């Protein structure tokens, strides 16, 4: 029975009953995940993550409370729901960052306006020269570096948020930011 297979997984950490259980319920598990996520890849991811949880927590199964199938499907449903919520949050963040990126793409234009505006009565001429030089340097940046700088400094997003929105590893964003800041600092 399925309960025996789960018990075998829990007691002996035996992969044979695990594989048999996963194979026996594969369609039901995938179907459960797909109905929640609505996406093939997300459903597969939910099933894979759930199977890992099933392997780890097989000892928690209570055959008197649930059938094995409903226990397995509940674990998959919870994973699928978490992935769906995580995906929705990531999409909302990408939309928010892309809107901010559109607004901050004109960062050089804003700096240009600032640099060419009439200096305040108490503004030091060096400050105006720095603004002009900074504008020129920012215009020389490639699109990715300019977008990262704009999102980080103008829109106030974290490196983690920028990485998610631009679909880059966070380390890459950090390296771009560090390299660009060093270049700007030595160039000013």
C-alpha angles and dihedrals in degrees: 000000000000090000089057091050091051090048089051090053092048098045104036103019084230115174095204096070089040092055092045092050092047092048093046093053101030096112095047092047093048092045091051092050094044093052089055101041100030090211129099097219094044090050092051091048091050092051092048093049091045092051089055089052091048090053091050099042103033089120090065093063112117109198092193091059102042143014112248091246094053091046091051093045092049091054090049092046091052091050092046092050092049091049091048092051091045090050092049091050091048091050092049090049091049090051091049093048093044089053090049090046090054090051093045097043084087091058091116090051090052090050090047090054090046093048094048096043117108108276116251115251093253098036116119115238089230090063092055090048090051091051091050092048092047091051091053092049093048090051088057094056118103117247097263095049092045092049092049092049092047095047093046100044106022101035097029099229121157122244089250092054092047091049091053094048096046091040093234128131111265089238090058091052090048092049092048091049094047094045093047094048091049090049092049092047095051092043097053 
